[in-house]
Coordinates of C-alpha atoms in Angstrom, one line a residue:
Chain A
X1 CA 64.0 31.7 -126.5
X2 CA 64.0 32.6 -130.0
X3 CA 61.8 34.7 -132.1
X4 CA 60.1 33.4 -135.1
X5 CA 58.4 36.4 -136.2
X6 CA 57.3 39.5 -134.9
X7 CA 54.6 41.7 -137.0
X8 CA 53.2 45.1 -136.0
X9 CA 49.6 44.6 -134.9
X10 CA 46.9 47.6 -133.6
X11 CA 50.1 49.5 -132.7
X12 CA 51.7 46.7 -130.7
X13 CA 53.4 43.5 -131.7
X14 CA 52.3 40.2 -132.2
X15 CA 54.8 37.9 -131.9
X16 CA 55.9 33.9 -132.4
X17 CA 58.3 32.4 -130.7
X18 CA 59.8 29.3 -129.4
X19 CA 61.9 28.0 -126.1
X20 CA 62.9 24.6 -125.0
X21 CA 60.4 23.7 -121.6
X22 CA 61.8 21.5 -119.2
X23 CA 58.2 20.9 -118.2
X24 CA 57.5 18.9 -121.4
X25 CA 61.4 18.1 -122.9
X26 CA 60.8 19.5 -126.2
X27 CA 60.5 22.4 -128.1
X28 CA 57.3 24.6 -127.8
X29 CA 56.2 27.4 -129.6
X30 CA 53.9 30.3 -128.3
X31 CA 52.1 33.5 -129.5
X32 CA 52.6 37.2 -127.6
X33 CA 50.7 40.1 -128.4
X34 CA 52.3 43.2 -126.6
X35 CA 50.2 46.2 -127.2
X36 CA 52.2 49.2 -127.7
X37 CA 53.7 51.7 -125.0
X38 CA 52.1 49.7 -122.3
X39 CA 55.7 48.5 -119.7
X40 CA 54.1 46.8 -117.8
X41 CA 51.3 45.3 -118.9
X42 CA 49.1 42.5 -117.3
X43 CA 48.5 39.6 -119.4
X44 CA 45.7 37.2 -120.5
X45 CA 46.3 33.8 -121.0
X46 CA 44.5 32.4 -124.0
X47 CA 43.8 28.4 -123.9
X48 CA 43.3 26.9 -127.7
X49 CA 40.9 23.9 -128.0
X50 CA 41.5 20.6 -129.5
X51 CA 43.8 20.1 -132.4
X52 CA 45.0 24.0 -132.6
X53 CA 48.4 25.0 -132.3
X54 CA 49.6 28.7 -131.0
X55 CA 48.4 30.1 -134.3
X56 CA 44.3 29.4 -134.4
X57 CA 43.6 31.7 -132.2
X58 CA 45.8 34.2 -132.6
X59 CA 44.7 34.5 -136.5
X60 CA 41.2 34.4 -135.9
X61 CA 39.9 35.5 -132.4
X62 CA 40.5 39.3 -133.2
X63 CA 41.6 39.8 -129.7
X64 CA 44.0 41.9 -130.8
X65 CA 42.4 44.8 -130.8
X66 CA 40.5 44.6 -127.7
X67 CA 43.8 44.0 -126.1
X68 CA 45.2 47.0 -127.8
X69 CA 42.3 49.3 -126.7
X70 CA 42.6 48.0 -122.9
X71 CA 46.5 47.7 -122.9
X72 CA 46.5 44.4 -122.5
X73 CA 48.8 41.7 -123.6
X74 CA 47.6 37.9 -124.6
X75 CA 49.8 35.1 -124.4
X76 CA 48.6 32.3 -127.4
X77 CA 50.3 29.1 -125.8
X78 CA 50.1 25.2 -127.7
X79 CA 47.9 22.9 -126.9
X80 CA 50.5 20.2 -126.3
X81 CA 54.2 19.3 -126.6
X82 CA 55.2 17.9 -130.2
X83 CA 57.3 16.0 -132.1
X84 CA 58.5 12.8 -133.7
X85 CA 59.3 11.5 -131.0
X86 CA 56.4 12.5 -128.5
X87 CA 53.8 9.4 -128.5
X88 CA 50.3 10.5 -130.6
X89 CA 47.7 9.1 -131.2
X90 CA 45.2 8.7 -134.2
X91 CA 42.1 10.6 -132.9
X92 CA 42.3 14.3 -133.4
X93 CA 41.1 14.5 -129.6
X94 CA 44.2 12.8 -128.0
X95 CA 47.9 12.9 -128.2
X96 CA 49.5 15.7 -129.8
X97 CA 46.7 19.1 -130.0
X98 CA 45.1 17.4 -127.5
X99 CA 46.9 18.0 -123.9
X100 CA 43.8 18.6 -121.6
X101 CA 46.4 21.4 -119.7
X102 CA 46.8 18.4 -117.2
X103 CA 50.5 16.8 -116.4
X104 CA 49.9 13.5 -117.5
X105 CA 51.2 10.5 -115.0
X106 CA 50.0 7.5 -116.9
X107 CA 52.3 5.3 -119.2
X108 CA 53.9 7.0 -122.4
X109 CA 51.6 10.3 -121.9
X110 CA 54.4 10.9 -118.4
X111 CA 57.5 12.1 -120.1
X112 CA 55.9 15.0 -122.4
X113 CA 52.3 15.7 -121.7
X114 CA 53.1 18.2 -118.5
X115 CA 50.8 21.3 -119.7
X116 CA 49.5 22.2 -116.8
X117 CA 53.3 22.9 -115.3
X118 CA 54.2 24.0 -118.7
X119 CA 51.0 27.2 -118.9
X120 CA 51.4 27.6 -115.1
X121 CA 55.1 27.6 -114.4
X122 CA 57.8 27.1 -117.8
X123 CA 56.3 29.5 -120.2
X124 CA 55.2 32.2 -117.7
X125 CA 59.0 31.9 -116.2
X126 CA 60.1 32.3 -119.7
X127 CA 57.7 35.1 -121.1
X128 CA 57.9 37.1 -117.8
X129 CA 62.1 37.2 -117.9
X130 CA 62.1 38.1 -121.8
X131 CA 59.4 41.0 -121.9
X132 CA 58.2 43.3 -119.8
X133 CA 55.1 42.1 -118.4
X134 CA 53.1 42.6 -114.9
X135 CA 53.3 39.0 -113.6
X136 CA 51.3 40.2 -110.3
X137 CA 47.6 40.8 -113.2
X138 CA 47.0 37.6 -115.1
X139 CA 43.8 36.6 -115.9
X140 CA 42.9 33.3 -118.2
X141 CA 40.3 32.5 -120.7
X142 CA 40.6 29.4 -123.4
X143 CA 38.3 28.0 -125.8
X144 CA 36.5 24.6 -125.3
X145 CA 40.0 22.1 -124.3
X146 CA 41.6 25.1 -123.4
X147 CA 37.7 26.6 -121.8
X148 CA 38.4 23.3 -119.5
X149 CA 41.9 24.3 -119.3
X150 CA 41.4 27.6 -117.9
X151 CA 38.4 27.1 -115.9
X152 CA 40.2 24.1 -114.1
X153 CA 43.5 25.9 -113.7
X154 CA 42.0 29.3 -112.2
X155 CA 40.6 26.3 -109.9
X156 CA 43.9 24.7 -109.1
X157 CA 45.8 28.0 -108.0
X158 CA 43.4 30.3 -106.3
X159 CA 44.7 33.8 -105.9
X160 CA 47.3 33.3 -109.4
X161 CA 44.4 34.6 -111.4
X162 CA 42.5 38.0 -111.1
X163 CA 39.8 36.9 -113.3
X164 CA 38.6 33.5 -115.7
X165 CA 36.6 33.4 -118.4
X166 CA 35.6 30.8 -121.0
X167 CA 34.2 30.1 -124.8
X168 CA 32.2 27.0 -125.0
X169 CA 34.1 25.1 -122.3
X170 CA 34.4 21.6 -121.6
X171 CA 33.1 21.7 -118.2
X172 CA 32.0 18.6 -117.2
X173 CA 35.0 16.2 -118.6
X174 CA 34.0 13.3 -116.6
X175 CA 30.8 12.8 -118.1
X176 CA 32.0 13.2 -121.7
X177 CA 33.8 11.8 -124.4
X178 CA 35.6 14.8 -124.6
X179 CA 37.7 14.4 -121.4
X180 CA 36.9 10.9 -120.1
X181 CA 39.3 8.7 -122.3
X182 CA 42.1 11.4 -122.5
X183 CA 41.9 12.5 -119.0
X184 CA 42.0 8.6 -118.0
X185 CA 44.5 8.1 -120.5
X186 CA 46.5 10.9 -118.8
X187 CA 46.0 10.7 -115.2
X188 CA 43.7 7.9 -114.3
X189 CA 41.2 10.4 -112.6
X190 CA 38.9 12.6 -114.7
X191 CA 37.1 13.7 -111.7
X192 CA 40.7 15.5 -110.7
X193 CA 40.6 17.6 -113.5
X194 CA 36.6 18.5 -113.9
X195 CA 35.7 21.8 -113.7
X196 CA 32.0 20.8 -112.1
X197 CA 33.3 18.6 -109.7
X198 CA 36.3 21.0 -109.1
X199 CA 33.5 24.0 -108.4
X200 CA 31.3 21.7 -106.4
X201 CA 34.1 20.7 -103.9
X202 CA 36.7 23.4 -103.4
X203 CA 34.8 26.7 -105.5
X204 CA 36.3 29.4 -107.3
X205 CA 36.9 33.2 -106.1
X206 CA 37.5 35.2 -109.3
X207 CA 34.7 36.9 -112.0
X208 CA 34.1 34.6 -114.0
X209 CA 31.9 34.7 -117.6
X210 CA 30.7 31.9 -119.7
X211 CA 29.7 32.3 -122.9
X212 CA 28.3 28.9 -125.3
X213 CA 26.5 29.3 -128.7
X214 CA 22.9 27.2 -128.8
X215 CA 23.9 26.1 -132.2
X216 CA 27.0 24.5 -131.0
X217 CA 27.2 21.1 -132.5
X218 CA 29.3 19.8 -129.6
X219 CA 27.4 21.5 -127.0
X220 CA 26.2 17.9 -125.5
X221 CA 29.6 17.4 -125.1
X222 CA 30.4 20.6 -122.6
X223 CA 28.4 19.4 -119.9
X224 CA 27.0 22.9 -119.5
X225 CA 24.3 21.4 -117.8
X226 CA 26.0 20.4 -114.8
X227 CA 27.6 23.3 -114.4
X228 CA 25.3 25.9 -114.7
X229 CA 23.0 23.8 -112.0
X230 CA 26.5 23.9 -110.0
X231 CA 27.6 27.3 -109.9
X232 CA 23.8 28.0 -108.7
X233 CA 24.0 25.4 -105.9
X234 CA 27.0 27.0 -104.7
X235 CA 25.9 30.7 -105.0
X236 CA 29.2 31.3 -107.1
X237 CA 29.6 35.1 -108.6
X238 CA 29.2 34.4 -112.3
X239 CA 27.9 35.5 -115.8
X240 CA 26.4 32.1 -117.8
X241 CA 25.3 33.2 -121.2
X242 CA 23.7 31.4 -123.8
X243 CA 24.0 33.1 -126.7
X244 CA 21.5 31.9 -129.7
X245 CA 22.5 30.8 -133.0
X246 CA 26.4 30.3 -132.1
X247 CA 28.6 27.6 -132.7
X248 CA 31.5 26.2 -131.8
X249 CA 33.7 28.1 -134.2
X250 CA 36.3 30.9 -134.0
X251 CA 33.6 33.2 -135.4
X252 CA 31.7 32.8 -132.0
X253 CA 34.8 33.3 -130.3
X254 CA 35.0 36.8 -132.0
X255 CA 32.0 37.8 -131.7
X256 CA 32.1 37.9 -128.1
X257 CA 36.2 38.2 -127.6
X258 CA 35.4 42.1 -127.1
X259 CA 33.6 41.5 -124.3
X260 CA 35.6 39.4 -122.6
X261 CA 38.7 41.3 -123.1
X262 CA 36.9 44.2 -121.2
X263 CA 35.8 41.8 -118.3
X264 CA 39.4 41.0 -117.8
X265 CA 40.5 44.5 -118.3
X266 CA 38.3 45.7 -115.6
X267 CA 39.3 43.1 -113.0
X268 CA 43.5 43.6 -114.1
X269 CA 43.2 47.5 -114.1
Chain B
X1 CA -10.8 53.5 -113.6
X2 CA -9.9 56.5 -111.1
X3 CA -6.7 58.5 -110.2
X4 CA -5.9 58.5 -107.1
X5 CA -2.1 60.4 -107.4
X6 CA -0.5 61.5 -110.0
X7 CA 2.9 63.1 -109.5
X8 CA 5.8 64.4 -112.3
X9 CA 8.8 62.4 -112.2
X10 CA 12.2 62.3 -114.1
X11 CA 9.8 64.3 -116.7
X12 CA 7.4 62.0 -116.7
X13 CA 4.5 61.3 -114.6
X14 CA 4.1 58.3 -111.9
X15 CA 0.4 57.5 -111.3
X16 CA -1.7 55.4 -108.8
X17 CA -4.9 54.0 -110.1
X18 CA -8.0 52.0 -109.2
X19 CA -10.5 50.1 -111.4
X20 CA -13.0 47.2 -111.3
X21 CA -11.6 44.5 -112.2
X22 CA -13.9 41.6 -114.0
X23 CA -11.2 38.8 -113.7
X24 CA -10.9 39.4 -109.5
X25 CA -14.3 40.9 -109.1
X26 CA -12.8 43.8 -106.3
X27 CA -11.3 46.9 -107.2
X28 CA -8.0 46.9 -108.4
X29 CA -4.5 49.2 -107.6
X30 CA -2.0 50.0 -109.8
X31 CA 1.1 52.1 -110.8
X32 CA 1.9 53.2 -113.8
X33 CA 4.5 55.4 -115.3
X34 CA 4.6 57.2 -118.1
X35 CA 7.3 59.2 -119.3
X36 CA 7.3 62.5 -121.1
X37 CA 7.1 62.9 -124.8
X38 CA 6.8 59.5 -126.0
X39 CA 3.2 58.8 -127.2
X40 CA 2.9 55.4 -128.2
X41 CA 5.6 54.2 -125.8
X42 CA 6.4 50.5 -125.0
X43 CA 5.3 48.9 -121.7
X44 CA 7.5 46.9 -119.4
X45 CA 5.4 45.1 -116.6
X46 CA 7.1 44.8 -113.4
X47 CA 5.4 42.2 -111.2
X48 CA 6.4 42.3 -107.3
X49 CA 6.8 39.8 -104.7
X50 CA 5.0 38.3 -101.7
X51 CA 4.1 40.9 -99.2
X52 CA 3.8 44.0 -101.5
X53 CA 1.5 45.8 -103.2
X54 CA 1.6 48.2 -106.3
X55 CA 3.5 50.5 -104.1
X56 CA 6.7 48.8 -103.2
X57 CA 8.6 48.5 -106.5
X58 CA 7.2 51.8 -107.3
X59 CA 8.9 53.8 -104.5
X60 CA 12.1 51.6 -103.8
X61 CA 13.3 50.1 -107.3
X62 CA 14.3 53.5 -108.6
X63 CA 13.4 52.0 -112.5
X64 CA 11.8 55.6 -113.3
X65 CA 14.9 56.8 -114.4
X66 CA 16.0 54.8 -116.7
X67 CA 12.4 54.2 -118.2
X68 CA 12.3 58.1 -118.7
X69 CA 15.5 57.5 -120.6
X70 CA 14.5 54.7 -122.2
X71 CA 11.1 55.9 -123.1
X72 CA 9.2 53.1 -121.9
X73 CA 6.6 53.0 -119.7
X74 CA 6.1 50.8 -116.3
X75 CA 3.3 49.3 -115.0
X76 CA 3.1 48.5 -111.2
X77 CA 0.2 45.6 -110.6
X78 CA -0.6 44.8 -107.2
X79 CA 0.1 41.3 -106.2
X80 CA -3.2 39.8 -105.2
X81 CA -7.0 40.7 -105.2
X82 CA -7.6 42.6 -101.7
X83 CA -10.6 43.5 -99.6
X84 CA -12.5 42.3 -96.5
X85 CA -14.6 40.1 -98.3
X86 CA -11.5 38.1 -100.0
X87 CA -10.8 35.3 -98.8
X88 CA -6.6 35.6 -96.5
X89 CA -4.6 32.9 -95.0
X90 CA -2.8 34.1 -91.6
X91 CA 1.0 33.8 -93.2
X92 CA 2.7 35.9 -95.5
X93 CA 3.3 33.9 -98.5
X94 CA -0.1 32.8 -98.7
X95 CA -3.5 34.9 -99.7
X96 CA -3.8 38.8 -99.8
X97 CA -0.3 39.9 -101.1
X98 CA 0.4 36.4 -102.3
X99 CA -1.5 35.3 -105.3
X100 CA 1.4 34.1 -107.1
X101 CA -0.1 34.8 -110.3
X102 CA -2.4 32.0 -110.8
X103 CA -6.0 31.7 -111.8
X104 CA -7.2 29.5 -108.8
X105 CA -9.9 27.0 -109.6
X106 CA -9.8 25.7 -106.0
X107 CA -12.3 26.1 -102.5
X108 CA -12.8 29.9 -101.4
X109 CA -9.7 31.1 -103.4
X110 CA -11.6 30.6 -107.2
X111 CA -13.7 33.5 -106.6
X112 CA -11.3 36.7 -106.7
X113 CA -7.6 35.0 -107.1
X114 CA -7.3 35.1 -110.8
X115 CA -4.1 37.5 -111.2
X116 CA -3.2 35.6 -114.4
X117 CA -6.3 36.8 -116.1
X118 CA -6.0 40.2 -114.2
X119 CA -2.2 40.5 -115.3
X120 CA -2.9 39.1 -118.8
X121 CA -5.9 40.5 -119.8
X122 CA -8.1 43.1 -117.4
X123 CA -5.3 45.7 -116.6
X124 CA -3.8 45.4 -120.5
X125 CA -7.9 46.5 -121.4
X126 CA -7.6 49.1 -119.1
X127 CA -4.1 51.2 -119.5
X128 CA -4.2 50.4 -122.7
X129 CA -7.7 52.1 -123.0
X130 CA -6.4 54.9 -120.8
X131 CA -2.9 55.5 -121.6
X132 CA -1.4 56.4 -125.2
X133 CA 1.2 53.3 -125.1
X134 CA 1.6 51.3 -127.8
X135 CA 0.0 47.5 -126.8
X136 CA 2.3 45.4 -129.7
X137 CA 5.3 46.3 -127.7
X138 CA 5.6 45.1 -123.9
X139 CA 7.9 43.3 -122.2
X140 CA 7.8 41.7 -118.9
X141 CA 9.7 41.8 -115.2
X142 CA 9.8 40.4 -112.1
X143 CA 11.3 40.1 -108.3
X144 CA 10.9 36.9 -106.5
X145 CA 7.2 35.6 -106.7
X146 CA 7.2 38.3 -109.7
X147 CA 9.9 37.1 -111.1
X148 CA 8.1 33.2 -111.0
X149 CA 5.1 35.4 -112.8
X150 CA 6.9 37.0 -115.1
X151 CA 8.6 33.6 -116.2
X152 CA 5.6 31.7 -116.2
X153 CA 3.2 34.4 -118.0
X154 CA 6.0 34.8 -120.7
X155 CA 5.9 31.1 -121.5
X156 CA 2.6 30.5 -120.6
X157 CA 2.1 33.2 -123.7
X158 CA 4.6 33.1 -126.5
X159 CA 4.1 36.3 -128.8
X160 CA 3.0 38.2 -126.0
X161 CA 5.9 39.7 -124.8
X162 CA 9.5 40.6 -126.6
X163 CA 11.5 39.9 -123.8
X164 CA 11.5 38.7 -120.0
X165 CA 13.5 39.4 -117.1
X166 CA 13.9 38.6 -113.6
X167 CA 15.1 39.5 -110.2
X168 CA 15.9 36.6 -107.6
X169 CA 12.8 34.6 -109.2
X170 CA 10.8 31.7 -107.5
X171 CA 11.8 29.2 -110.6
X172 CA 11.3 26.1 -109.6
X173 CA 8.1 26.4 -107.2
X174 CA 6.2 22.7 -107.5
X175 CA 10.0 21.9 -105.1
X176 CA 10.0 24.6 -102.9
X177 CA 7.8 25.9 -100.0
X178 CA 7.6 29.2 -102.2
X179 CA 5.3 27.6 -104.7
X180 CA 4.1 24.3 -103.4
X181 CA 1.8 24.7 -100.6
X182 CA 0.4 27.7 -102.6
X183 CA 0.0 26.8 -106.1
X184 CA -1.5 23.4 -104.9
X185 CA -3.9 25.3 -102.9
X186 CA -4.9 27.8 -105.6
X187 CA -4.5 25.3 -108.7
X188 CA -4.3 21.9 -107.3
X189 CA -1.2 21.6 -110.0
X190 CA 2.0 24.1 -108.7
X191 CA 4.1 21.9 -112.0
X192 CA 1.9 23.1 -114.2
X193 CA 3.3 27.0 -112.9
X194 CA 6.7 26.0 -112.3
X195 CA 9.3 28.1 -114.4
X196 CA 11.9 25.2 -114.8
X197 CA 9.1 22.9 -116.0
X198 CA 7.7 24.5 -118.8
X199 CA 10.8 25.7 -119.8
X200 CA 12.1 22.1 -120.0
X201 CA 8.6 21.2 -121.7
X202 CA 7.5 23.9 -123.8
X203 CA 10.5 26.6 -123.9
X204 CA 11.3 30.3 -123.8
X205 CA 11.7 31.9 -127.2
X206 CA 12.1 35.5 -126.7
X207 CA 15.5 37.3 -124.8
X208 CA 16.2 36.4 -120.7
X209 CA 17.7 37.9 -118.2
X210 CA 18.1 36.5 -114.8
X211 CA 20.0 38.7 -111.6
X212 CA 20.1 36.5 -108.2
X213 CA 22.0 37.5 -105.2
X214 CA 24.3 35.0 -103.9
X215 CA 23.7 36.5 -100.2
X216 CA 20.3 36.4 -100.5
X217 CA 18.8 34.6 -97.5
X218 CA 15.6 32.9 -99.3
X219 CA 18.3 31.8 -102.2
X220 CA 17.5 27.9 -101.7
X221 CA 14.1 29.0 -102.0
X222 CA 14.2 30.1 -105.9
X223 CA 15.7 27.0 -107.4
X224 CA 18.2 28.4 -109.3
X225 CA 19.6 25.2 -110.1
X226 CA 17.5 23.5 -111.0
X227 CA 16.5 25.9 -113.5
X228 CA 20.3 27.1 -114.6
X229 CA 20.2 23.7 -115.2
X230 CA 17.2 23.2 -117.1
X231 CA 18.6 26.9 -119.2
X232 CA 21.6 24.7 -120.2
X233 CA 20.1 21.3 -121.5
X234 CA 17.4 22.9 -123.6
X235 CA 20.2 25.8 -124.8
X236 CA 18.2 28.6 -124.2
X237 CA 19.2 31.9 -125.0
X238 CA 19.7 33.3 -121.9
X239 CA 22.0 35.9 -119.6
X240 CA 21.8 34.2 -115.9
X241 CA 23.8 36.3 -113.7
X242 CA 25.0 35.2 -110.2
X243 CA 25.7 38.6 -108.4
X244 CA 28.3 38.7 -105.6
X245 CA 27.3 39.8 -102.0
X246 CA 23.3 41.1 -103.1
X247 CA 20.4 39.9 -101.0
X248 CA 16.6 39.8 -101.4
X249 CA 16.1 43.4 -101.3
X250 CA 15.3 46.2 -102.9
X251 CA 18.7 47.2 -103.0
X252 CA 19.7 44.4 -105.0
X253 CA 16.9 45.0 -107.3
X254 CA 17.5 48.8 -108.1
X255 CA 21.5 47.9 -108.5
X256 CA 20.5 46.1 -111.5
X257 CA 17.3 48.2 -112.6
X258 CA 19.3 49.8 -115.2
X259 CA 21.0 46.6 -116.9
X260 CA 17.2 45.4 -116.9
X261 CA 15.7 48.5 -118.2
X262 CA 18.7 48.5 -121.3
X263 CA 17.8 45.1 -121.6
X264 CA 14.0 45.3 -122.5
X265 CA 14.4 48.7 -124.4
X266 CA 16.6 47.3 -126.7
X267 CA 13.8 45.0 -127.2
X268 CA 10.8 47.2 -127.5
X269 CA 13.0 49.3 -129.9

């Protein structure tokens, strides 16, 4: 692992750095906040949405100091493995910035695309031996992609997760255009990695809060829909809010990442 | 209108009182509280489910205290037109203590079931003639068959009130045995009283808040999903909670009282 930079940040550090992941056979880069004098802490692992790297978030969530306040740390992974010689693709919502947190199995996509080994096994391994970090209290949130990402993968691994949350997730991949041709492309079954179809069949036994904006110019593209009519049909715990005027941007992310940094605080105290 | 009790509480004062009502032609039962040193206060209706009268929500959904904090007043309609000249029906979800709050324009029941116009119009005239609260601020409430009045009176009456909320509502009726044999034999029309429908039809444009219990035995009852559902596709403002492990009860209602109460007072501010 090396460290690309390391600034002081609401008393605690936020950091960059990089590490070669056997999950995806390249070089990945990642974002730690540490809040200060907290050994120990739990961590929050935040999934980015399409086409950001580490960085997006990290510069313009302001979960910072939420995390400070609750002694928290966040963990700012990529979106996908990169690289001139890691197959792309011309669309900003496939290939490289657009890994679906799914370990592809399909044609070129197989040798790299592994991020759903890489957030839930490579970079923990490698952030949990370099820093000192509670692996027993993680919790996961992400942002549309990475909203999918951590809905599905709180899903996946019940019991590795003490609490999920989500901005303006794509929850519903099988029925959109944001999911359907990448997860195809990927796997060959969208319905494998859907969140509604993942919470219909096998549930999810963490708190778990939604927040969307109703000004979200991609919100026909969530699938909210669907999943709000299928966390009622199976009775699951949950907080759906539809919060008016928001969009899709990092300035609805902020406005709410307060609260769900103390949502996750509460379940990882 | 006479008092029949009148007793001090959290500062304030909780009263039960009786008037003639013109829209149900009986006399009429109701609770209202009023807390201390706030002339001019707002008024958040709290409308009850099958089987109760004004009585129920009064005694068991401990709201008084955070009302008295909150300055707002409560008022606590009864739930049908009673009397042994009204017309009843042998079960419990149907007649006295049921009248879903419809104006019927069908057989026996057009004569005295007209809660909408009670709710809407003869109790208003009356506290509002009675009490020092202040008519350009209410907000309304609800717990099951309530919570399907509150709903439906809110959008039934955009302006009328700055924000609705609801406890384990009825919200899709015209598909459940909660709303379909009823409204059909009160209106002849239960989708023209059905929550999800207008709301997918004409829409909701003031704040919502919805608590349901996820061990609450009448749950496929309420059509929740259909309604989350219907929240999602018309992106509705909205905070629709799933709460872990609550029932039907009063217990699960006063858990949340206070979230509801901070809720509408925020509003009536």
């Amino acid at each position: 692992m090396k460290t690309i930079s390391e600034n002081r940040c609401f008393g605690g550090t936020q950091g960059v750095y990089c590490h070669a992941s056997d999950a995806t056979g390249t070089e990945m880069t990642f974002g730690l906040f540490v809040p200060e004098g907290a050994p120990g802490a739990p961590v929050l692992w935040y999934l980015s949405g399409l086409t950001c790297t580490h960085e997006n978030a990290m510069t313009k969530a302001g979960l910072q100091a939420w995390a400070a306040e609750a002694g928290v740390a966040v963990a700012f992974p990529d979106t996908s493995p990169r690289g001139d010689d890691v197959p792309d693709d011309e669309s900003y919502d496939m290939g490289q910035g657009a890994g679906f947190y799914v370990d592809a199995t399909e044609g070129e996509w197989a040798r790299h695309f592994q991020m759903e080994s890489y957030i839930l096994s490579d970079l923990p391994e490698t952030i949990f031996a370099a820093f000192d970090l509670d692996h027993t209290r993680q919790s996961i949130t992400g942002h549309s992609m990475g909203g999918h990402g951590a809905l599905t993968l709180a899903m996946k691994t019940p019991g590795r997760f003490r609490s999920v949350s989500a901005f303006a997730p794509i929850c519903n991949p099988s029925a959109s255009d944001w999911g359907t041709p990448q997860l195809t492309a990927y796997t060959g079954v969208p319905s494998a990695h859907d969140a509604t179809v993942l919470l219909a069949t096998g549930g999810i036994d963490i708190p778990l809060l939604i927040d969307a904006g109703t000004s979200d110019k991609f919100y026909d593209k969530l699938g909210l829909d669907a999943f709000a009519a299928a966390l009622a049909m199976t009775k699951t715990p949950a907080d759906l809010r539809l919060q008016k005027g928001y969009d899709h941007s990092y300035f609805f992310v902020a406005s709410f990442a307060a609260d769900h940094m103390a949502f996750h605080a509460e379940h990882l105290a």
